[in-house]
PDB file of C-alpha atoms and ligand atoms in Angstrom:
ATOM      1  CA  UNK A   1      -2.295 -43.323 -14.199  1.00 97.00           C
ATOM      2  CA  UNK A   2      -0.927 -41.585 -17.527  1.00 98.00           C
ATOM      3  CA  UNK A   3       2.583 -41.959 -18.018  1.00 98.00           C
ATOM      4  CA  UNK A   4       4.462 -39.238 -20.004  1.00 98.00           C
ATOM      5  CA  UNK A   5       7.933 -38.871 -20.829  1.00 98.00           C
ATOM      6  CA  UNK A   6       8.036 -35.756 -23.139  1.00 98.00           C
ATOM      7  CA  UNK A   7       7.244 -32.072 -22.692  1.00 98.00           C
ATOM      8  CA  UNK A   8       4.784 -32.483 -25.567  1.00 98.00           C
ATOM      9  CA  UNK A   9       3.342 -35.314 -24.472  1.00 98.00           C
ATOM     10  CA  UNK A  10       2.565 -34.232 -21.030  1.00 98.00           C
ATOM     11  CA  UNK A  11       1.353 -30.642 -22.274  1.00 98.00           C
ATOM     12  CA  UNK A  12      -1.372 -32.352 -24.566  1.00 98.00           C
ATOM     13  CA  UNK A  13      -2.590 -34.365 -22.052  1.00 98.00           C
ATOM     14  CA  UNK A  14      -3.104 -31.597 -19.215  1.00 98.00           C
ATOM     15  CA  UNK A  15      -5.242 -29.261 -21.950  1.00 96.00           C
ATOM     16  CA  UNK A  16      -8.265 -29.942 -20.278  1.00 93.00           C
ATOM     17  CA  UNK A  17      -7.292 -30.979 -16.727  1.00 95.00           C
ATOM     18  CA  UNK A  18      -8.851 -28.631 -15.006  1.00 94.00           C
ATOM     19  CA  UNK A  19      -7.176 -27.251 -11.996  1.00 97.00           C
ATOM     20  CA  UNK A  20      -3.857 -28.998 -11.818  1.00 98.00           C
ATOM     21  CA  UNK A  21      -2.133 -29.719  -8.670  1.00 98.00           C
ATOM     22  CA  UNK A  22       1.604 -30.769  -9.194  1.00 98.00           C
ATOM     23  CA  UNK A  23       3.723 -32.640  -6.791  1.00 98.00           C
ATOM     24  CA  UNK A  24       7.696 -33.162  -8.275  1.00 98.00           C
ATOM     25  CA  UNK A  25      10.254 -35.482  -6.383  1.00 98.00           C
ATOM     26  CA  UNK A  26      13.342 -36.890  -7.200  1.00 98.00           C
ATOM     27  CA  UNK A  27      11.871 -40.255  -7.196  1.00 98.00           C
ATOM     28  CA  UNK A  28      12.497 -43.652  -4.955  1.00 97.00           C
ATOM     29  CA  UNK A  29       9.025 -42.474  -3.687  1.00 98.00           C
ATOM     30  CA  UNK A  30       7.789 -43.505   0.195  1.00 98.00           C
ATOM     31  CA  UNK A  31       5.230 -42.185   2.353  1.00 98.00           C
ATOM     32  CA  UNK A  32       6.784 -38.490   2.906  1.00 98.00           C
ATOM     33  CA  UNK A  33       6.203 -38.363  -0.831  1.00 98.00           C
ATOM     34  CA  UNK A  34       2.842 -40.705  -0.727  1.00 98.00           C
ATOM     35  CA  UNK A  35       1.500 -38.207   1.866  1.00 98.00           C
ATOM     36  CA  UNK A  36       1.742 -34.962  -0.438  1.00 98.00           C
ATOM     37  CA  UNK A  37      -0.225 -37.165  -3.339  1.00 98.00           C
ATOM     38  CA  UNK A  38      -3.063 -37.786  -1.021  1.00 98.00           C
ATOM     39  CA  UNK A  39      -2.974 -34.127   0.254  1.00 98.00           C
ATOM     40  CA  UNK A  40      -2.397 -32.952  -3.503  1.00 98.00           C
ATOM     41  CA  UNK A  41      -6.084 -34.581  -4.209  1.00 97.00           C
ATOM     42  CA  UNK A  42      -7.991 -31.717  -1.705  1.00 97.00           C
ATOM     43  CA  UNK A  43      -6.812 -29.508  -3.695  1.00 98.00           C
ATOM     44  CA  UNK A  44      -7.956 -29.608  -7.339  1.00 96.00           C
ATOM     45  CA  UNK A  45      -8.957 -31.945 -10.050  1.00 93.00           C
ATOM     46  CA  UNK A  46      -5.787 -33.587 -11.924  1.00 98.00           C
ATOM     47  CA  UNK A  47      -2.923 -34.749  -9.504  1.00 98.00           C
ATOM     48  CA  UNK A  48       0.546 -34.699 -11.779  1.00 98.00           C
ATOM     49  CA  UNK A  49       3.784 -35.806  -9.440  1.00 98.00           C
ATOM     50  CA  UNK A  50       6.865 -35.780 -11.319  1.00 98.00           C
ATOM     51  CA  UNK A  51       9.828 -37.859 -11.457  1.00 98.00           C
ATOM     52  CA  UNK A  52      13.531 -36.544 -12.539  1.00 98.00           C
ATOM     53  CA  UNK A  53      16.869 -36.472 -10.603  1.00 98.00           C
ATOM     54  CA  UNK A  54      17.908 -33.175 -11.308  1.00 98.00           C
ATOM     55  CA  UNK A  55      21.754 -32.583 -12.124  1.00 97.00           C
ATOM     56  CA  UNK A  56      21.546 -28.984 -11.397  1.00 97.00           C
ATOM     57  CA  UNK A  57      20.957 -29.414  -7.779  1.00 97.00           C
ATOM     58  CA  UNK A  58      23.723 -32.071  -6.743  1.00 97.00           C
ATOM     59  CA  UNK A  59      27.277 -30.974  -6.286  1.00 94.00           C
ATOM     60  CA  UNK A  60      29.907 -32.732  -7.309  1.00 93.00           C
ATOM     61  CA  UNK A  61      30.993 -35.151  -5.162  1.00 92.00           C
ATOM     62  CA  UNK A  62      27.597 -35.081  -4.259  1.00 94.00           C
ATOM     63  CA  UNK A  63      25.439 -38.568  -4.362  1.00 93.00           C
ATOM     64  CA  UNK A  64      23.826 -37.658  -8.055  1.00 96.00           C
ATOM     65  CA  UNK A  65      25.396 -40.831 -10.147  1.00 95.00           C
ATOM     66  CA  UNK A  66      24.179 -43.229  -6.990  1.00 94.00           C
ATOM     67  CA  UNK A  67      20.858 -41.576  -6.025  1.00 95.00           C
ATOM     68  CA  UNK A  68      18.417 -44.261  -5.685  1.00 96.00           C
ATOM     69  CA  UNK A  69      15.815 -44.365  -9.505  1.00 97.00           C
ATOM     70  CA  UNK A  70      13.395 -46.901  -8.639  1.00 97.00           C
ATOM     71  CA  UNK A  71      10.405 -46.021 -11.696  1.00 98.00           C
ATOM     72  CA  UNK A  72       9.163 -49.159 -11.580  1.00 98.00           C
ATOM     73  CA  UNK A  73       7.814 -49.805  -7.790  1.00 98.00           C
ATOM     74  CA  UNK A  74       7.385 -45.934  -7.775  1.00 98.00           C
ATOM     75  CA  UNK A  75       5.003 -46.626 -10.582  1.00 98.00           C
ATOM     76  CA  UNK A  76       3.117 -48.572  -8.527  1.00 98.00           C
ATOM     77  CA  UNK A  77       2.901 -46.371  -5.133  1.00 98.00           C
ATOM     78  CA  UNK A  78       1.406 -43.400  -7.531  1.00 98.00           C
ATOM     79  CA  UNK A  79      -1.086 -45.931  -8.717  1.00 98.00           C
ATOM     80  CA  UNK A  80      -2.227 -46.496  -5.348  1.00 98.00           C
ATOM     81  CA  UNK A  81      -2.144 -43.207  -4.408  1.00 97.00           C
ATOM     82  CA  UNK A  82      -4.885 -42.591  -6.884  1.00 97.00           C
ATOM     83  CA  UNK A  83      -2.184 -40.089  -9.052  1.00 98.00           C
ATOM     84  CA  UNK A  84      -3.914 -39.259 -12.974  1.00 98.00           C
ATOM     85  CA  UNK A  85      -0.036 -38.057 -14.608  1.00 98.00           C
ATOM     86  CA  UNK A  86       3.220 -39.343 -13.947  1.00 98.00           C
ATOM     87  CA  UNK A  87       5.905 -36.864 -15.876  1.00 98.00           C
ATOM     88  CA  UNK A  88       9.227 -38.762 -15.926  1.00 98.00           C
ATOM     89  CA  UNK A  89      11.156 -36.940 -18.631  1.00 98.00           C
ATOM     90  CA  UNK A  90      15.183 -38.235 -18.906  1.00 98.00           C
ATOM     91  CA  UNK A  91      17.775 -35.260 -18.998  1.00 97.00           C
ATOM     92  CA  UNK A  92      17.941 -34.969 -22.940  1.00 98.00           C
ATOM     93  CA  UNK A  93      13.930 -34.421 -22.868  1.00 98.00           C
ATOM     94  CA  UNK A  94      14.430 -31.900 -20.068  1.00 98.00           C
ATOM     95  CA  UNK A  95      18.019 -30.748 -20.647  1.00 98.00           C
ATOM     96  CA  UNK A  96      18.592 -30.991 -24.784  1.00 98.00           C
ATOM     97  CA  UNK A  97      20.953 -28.051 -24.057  1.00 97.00           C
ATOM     98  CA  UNK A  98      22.878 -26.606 -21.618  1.00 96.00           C
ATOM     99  CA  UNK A  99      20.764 -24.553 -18.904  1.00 98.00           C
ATOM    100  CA  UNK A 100      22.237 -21.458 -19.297  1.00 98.00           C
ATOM    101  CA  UNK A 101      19.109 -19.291 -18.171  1.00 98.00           C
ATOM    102  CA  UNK A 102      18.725 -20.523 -14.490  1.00 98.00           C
ATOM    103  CA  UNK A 103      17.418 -19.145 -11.660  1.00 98.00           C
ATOM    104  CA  UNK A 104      19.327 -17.339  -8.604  1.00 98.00           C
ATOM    105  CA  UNK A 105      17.881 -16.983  -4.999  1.00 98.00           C
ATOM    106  CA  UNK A 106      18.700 -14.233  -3.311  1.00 98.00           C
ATOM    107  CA  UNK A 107      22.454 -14.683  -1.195  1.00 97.00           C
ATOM    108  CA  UNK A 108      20.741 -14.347   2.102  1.00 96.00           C
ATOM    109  CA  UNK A 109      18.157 -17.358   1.029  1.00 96.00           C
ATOM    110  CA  UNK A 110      20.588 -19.001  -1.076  1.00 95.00           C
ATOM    111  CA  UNK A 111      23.971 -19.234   0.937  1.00 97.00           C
ATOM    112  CA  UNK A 112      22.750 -20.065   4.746  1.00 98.00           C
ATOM    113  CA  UNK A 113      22.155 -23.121   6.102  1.00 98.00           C
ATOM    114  CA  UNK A 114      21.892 -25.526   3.274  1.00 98.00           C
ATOM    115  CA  UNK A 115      23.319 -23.163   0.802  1.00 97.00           C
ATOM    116  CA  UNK A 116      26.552 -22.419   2.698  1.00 97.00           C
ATOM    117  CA  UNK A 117      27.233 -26.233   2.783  1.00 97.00           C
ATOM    118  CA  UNK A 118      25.889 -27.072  -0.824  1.00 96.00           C
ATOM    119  CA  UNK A 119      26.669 -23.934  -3.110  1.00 97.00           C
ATOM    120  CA  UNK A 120      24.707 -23.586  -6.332  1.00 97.00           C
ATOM    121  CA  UNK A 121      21.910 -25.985  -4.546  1.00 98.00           C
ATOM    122  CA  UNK A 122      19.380 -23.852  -4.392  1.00 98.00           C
ATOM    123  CA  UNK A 123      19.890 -22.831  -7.985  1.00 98.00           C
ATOM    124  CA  UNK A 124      19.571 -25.621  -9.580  1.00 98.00           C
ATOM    125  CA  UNK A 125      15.963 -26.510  -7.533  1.00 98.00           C
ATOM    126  CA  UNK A 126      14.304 -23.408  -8.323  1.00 98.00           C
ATOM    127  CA  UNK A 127      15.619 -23.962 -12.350  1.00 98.00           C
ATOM    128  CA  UNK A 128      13.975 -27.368 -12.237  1.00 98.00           C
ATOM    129  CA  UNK A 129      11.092 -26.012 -10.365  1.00 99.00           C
ATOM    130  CA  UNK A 130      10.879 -22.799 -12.739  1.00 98.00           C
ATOM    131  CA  UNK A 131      11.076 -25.383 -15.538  1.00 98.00           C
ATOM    132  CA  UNK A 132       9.094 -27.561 -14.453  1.00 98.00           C
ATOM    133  CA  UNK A 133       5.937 -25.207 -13.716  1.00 98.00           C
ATOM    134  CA  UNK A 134       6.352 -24.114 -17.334  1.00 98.00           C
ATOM    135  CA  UNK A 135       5.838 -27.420 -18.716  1.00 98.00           C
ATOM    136  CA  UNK A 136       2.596 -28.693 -16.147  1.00 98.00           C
ATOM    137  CA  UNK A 137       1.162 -25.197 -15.687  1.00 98.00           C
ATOM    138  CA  UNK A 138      -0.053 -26.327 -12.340  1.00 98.00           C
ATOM    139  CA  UNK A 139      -2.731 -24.226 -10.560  1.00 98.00           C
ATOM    140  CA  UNK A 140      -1.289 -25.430  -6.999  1.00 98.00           C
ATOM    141  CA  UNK A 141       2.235 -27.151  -5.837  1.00 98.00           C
ATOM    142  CA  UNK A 142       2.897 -28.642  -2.714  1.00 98.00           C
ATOM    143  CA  UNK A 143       6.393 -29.416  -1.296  1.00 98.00           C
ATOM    144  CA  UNK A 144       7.772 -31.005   1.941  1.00 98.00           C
ATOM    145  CA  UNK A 145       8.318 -29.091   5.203  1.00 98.00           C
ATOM    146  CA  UNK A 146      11.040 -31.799   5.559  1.00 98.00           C
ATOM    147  CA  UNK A 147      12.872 -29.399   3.045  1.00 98.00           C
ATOM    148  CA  UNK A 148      12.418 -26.041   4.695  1.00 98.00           C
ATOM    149  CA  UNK A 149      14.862 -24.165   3.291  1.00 98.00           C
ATOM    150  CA  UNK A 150      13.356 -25.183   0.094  1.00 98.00           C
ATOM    151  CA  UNK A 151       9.715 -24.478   0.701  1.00 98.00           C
ATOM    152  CA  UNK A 152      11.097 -20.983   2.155  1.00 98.00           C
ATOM    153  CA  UNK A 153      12.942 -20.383  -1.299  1.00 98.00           C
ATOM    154  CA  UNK A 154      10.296 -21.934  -3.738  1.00 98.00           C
ATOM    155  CA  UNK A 155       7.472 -19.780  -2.327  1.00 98.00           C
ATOM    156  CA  UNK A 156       9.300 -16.644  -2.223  1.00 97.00           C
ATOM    157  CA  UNK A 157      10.408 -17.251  -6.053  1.00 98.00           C
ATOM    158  CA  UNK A 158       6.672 -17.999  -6.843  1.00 98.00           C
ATOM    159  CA  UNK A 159       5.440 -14.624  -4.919  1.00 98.00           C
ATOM    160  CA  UNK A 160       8.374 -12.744  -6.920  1.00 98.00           C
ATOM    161  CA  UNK A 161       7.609 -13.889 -10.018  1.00 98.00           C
ATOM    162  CA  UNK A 162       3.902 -13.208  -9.041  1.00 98.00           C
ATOM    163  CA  UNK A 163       3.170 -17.030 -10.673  1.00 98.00           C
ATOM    164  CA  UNK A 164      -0.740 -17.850 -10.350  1.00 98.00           C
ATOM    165  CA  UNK A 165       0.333 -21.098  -8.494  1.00 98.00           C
ATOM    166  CA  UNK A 166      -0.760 -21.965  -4.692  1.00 98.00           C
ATOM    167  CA  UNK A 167       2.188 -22.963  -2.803  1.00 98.00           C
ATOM    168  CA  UNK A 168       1.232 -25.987  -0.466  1.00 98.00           C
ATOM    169  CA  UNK A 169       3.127 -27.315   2.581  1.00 98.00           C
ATOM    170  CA  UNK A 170       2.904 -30.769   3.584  1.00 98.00           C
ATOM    171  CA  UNK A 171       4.003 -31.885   7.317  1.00 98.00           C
ATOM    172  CA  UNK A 172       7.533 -34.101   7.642  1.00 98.00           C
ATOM    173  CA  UNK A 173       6.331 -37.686   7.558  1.00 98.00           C
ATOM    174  CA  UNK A 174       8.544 -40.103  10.079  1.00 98.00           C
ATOM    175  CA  UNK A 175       9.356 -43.160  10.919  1.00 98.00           C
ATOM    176  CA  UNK A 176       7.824 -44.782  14.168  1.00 98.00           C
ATOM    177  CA  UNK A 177      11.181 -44.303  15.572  1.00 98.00           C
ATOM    178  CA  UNK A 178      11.250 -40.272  14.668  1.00 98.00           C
ATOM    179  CA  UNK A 179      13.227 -40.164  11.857  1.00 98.00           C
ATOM    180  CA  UNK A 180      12.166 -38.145   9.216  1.00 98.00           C
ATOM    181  CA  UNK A 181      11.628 -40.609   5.994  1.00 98.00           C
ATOM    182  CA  UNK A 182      14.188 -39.594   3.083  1.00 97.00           C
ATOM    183  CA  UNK A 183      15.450 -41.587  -0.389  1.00 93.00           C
ATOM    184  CA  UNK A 184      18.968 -41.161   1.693  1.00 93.00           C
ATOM    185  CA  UNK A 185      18.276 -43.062   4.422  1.00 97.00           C
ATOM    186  CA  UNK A 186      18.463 -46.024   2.035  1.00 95.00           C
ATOM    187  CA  UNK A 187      21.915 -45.777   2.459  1.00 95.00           C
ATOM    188  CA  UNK A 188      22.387 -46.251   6.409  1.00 97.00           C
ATOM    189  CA  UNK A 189      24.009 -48.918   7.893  1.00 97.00           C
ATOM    190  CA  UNK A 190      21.961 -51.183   9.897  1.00 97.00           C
ATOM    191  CA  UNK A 191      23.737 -49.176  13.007  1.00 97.00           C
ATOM    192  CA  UNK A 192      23.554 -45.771  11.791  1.00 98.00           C
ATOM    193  CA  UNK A 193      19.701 -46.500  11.317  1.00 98.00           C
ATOM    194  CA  UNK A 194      19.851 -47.492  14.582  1.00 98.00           C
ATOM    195  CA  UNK A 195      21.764 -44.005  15.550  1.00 98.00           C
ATOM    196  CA  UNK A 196      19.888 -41.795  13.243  1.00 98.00           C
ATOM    197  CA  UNK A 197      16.862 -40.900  15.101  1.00 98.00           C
ATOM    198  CA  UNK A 198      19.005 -39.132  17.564  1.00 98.00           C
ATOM    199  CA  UNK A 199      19.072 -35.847  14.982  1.00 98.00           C
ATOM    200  CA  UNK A 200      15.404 -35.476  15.614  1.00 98.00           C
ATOM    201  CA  UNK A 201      15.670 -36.231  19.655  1.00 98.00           C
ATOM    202  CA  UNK A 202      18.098 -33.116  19.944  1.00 98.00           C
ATOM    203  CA  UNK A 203      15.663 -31.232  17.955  1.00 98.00           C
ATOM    204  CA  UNK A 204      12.677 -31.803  20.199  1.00 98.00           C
ATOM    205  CA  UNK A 205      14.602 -30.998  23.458  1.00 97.00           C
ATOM    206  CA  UNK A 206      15.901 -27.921  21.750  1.00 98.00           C
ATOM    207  CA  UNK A 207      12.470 -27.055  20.388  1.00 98.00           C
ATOM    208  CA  UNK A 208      11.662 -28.011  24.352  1.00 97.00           C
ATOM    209  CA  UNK A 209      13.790 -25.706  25.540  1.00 97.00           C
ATOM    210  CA  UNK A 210      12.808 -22.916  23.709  1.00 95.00           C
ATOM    211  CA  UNK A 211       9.398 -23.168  24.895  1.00 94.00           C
ATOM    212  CA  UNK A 212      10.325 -23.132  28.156  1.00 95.00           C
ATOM    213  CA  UNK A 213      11.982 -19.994  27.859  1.00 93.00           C
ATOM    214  CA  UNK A 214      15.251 -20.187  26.783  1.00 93.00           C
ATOM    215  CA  UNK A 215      16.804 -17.957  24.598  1.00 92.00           C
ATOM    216  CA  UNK A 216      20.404 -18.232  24.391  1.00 94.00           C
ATOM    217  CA  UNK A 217      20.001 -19.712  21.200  1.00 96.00           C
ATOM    218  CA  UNK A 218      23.978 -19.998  20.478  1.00 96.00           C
ATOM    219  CA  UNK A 219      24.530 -21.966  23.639  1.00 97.00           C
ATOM    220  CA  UNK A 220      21.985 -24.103  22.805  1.00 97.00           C
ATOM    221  CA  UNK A 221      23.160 -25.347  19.057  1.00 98.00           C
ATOM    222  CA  UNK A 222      26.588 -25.665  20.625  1.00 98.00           C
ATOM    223  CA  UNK A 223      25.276 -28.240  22.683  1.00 98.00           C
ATOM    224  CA  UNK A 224      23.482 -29.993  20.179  1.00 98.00           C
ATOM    225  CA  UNK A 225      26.431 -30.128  18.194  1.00 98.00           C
ATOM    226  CA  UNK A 226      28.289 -31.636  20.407  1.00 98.00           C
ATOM    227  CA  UNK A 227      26.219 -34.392  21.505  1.00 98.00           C
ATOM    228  CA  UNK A 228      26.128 -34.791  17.568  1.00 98.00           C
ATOM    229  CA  UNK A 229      29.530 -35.384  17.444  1.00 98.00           C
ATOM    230  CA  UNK A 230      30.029 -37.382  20.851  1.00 98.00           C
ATOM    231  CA  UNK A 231      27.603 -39.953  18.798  1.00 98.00           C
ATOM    232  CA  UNK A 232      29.654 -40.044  15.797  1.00 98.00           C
ATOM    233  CA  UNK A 233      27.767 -37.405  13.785  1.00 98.00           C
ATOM    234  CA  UNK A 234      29.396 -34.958  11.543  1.00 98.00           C
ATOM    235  CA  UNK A 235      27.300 -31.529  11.970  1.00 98.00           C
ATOM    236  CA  UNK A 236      27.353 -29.048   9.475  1.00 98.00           C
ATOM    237  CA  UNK A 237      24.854 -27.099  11.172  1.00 98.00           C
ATOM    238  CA  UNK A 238      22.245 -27.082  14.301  1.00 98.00           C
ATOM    239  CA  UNK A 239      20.387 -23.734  13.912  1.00 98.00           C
ATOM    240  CA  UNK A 240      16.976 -21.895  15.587  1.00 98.00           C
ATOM    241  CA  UNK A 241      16.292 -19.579  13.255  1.00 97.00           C
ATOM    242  CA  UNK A 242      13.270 -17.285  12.467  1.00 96.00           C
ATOM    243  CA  UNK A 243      10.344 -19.431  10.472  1.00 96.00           C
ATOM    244  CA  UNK A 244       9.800 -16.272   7.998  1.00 90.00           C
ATOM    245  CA  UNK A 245      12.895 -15.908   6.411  1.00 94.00           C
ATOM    246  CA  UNK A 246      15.477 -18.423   8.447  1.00 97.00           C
ATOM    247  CA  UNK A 247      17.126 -15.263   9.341  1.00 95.00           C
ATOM    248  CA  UNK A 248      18.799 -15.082  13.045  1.00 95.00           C
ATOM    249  CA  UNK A 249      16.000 -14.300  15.257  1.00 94.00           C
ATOM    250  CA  UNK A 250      15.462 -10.382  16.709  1.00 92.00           C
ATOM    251  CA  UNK A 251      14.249  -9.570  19.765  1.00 88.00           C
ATOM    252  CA  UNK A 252      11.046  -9.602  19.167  1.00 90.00           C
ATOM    253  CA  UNK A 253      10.408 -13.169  17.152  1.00 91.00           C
ATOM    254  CA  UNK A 254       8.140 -15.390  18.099  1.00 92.00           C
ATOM    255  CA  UNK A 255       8.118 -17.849  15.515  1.00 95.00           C
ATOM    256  CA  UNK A 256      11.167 -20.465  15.433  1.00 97.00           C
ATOM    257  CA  UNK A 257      12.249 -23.201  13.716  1.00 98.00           C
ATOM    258  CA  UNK A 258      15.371 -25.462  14.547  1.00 98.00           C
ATOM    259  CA  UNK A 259      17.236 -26.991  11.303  1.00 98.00           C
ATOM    260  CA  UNK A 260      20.362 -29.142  11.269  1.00 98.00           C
ATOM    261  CA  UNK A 261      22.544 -31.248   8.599  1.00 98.00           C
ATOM    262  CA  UNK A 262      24.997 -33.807   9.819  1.00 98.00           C
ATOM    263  CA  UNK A 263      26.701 -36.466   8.675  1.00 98.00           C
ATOM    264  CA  UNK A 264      26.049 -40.293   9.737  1.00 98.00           C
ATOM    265  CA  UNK A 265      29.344 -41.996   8.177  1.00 97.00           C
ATOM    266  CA  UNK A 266      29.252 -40.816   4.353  1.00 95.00           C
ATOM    267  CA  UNK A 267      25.393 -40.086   4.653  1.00 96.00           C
ATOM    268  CA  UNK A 268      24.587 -36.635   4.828  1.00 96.00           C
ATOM    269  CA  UNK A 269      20.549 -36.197   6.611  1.00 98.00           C
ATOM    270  CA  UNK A 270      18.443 -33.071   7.324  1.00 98.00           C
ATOM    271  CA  UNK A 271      15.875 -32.646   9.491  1.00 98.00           C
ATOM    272  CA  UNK A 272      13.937 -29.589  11.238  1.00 98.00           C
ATOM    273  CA  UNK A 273      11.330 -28.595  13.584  1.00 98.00           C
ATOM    274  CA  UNK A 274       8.581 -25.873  14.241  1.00 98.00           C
ATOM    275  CA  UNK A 275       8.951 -24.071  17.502  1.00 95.00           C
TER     276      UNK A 275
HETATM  277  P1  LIG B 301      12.582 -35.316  -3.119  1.00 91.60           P
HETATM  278  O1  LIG B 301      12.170 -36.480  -3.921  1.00 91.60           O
HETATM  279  O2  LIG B 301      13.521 -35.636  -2.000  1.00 91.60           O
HETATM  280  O3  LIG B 301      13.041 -34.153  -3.979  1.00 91.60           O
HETATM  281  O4  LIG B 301      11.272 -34.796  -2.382  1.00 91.60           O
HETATM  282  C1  LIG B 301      10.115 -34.481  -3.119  1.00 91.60           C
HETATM  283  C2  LIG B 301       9.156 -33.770  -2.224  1.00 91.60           C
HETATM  284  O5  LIG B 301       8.814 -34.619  -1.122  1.00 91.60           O
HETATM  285  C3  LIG B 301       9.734 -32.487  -1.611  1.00 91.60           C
HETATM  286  O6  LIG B 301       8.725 -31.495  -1.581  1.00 91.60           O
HETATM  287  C4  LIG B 301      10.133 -32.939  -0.235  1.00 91.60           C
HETATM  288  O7  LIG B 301      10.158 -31.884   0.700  1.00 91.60           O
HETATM  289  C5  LIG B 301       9.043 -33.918   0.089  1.00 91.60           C
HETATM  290  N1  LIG B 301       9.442 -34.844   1.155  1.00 91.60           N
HETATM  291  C6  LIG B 301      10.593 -35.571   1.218  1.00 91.60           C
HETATM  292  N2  LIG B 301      10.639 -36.275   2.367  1.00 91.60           N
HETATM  293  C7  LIG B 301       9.512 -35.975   3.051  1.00 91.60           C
HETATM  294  C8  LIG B 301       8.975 -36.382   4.321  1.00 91.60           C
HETATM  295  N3  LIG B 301       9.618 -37.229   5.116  1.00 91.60           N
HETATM  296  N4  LIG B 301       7.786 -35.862   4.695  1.00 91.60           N
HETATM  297  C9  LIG B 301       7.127 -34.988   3.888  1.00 91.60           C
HETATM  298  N5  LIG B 301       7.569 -34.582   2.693  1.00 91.60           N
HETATM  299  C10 LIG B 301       8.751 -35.066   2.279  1.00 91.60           C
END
């Protein structure tokens, strides 16, 4: 694997690629990640993951000073996963000036759900992402379903912006125990790892629920919440929403998805499910 940590560098090297397929994280890399490499490779010739905490996206107070940077034993996970270009540019290569061109999602993708709780979020990913797919020029992109909200965002700004680049989902990757895998559950307790997989046991009886019929979606989340917070959780959201748009579901939806935040002491986790 090729290790680049300048725009010019990395735009050199990818001249004759071929058809790039592009897979950026934040780093402190485990098998979510690991899975989207391997899934990246079906897809063209020249696998590039990226590595960069971006700024723009935290809020502050947010965990962007403490988030885990682990290049190193990353290093060595892309190796195995058979990755050809590591970019893993520091902010003055990426930022040398202020961002003041950025890009801004549309309110109704941009301020629900994640947005309402973490303003300016979604901004700052699809800058980096914007930026990002200048600089690789991938052919195809693939991003987490673990982030829905995200993948929902990113691929609407790619279709908008009529980009030439495939948008690729990869499926949530979990522990044995159900919880999905995330850099931020480094920072559970040895009993809130223990609690933790309860966020994605009141998703699947939810997401059971529905199936059987239900459709008092309202009643529903309040219940979830409150077995959230009967457990110790701090909810900032338990939502079935349509899978199109994450808009509140009409009448005549049939596609769902169920998305909720919460708080486990001072770590904040996300997690969804298809319906
Ligand atoms: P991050 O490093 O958290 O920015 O994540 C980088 C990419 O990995 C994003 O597209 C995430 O959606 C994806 N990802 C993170 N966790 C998982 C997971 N548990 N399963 C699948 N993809 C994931």
């Amino acid at each position: 694997m090729r290790i680049h940590d300048t725009i010019a560098g990395v735009r050199a090297a990818l001249k004759t690629a071929g058809r790039i397929v592009f897979v950026p994280t934040m780093g402190n890399l485990h098998e979510g990640h690991i899975a989207l490499m391997r899934q990246a490779r079906q897809h063209g010739d020249c696998v590039v993951a990226s590595i960069f905490v971006n700024r723009l996206q935290f809020r502050p107070g947010e965990d962007f000073e403490k988030y885990p940077r682990t290049l190193d034993a990353d290093c060595k996970k892309l190796v195995a996963a058979d990755v050809d270009y590591l970019f893993a540019p520091d902010e003055t290569e990426l930022y040398p000036e202020p961002q003041r061109y950025v890009v801004e999602p549309p309110v109704e993708h941009a301020t629900i759900l994640e947005g309402e709780f973490r303003p300016g979020h979604f901004c700052g990913v699809a800058t980096v992402v914007m930026k990002l797919f200048g600089i690789i020029q991938p052919q195809a992109a693939l991003f987490g379903k673990k982030d829905y909200q995200q993948f929902m965002v990113l691929s609407a700004m790619v279709r908008e912006f009529a980009l030439p680049i495939d948008i690729i989902p990869g499926e949530t990757v979990r522990a044995a125990d159900g919880l999905a895998l995330s850099s931020r559950n480094g920072y559970l307790s040895a009993a809130e790892r223990a609690e933790a997989p309860r966020l994605q046991q009141i998703l699947s009886r939810m997401v059971a629920a529905v199936r059987a019929g239900q459709r008092d979606f309202p009643a529903l989340e309040a219940t979830a919440q409150t077995e959230l917070e009967v457990h110790g959780w701090a909810p900032d959201y338990v939502a079935v929403r349509r899978r199109l748009d994450l808009q509140f579901p009409a009448a005549d939806d049939t596609e769902f998805v169920v998305l909720a935040a919460a708080r486990l002491g001072t770590t904040r986790l996300i997690d969804n499910l298809e319906i």
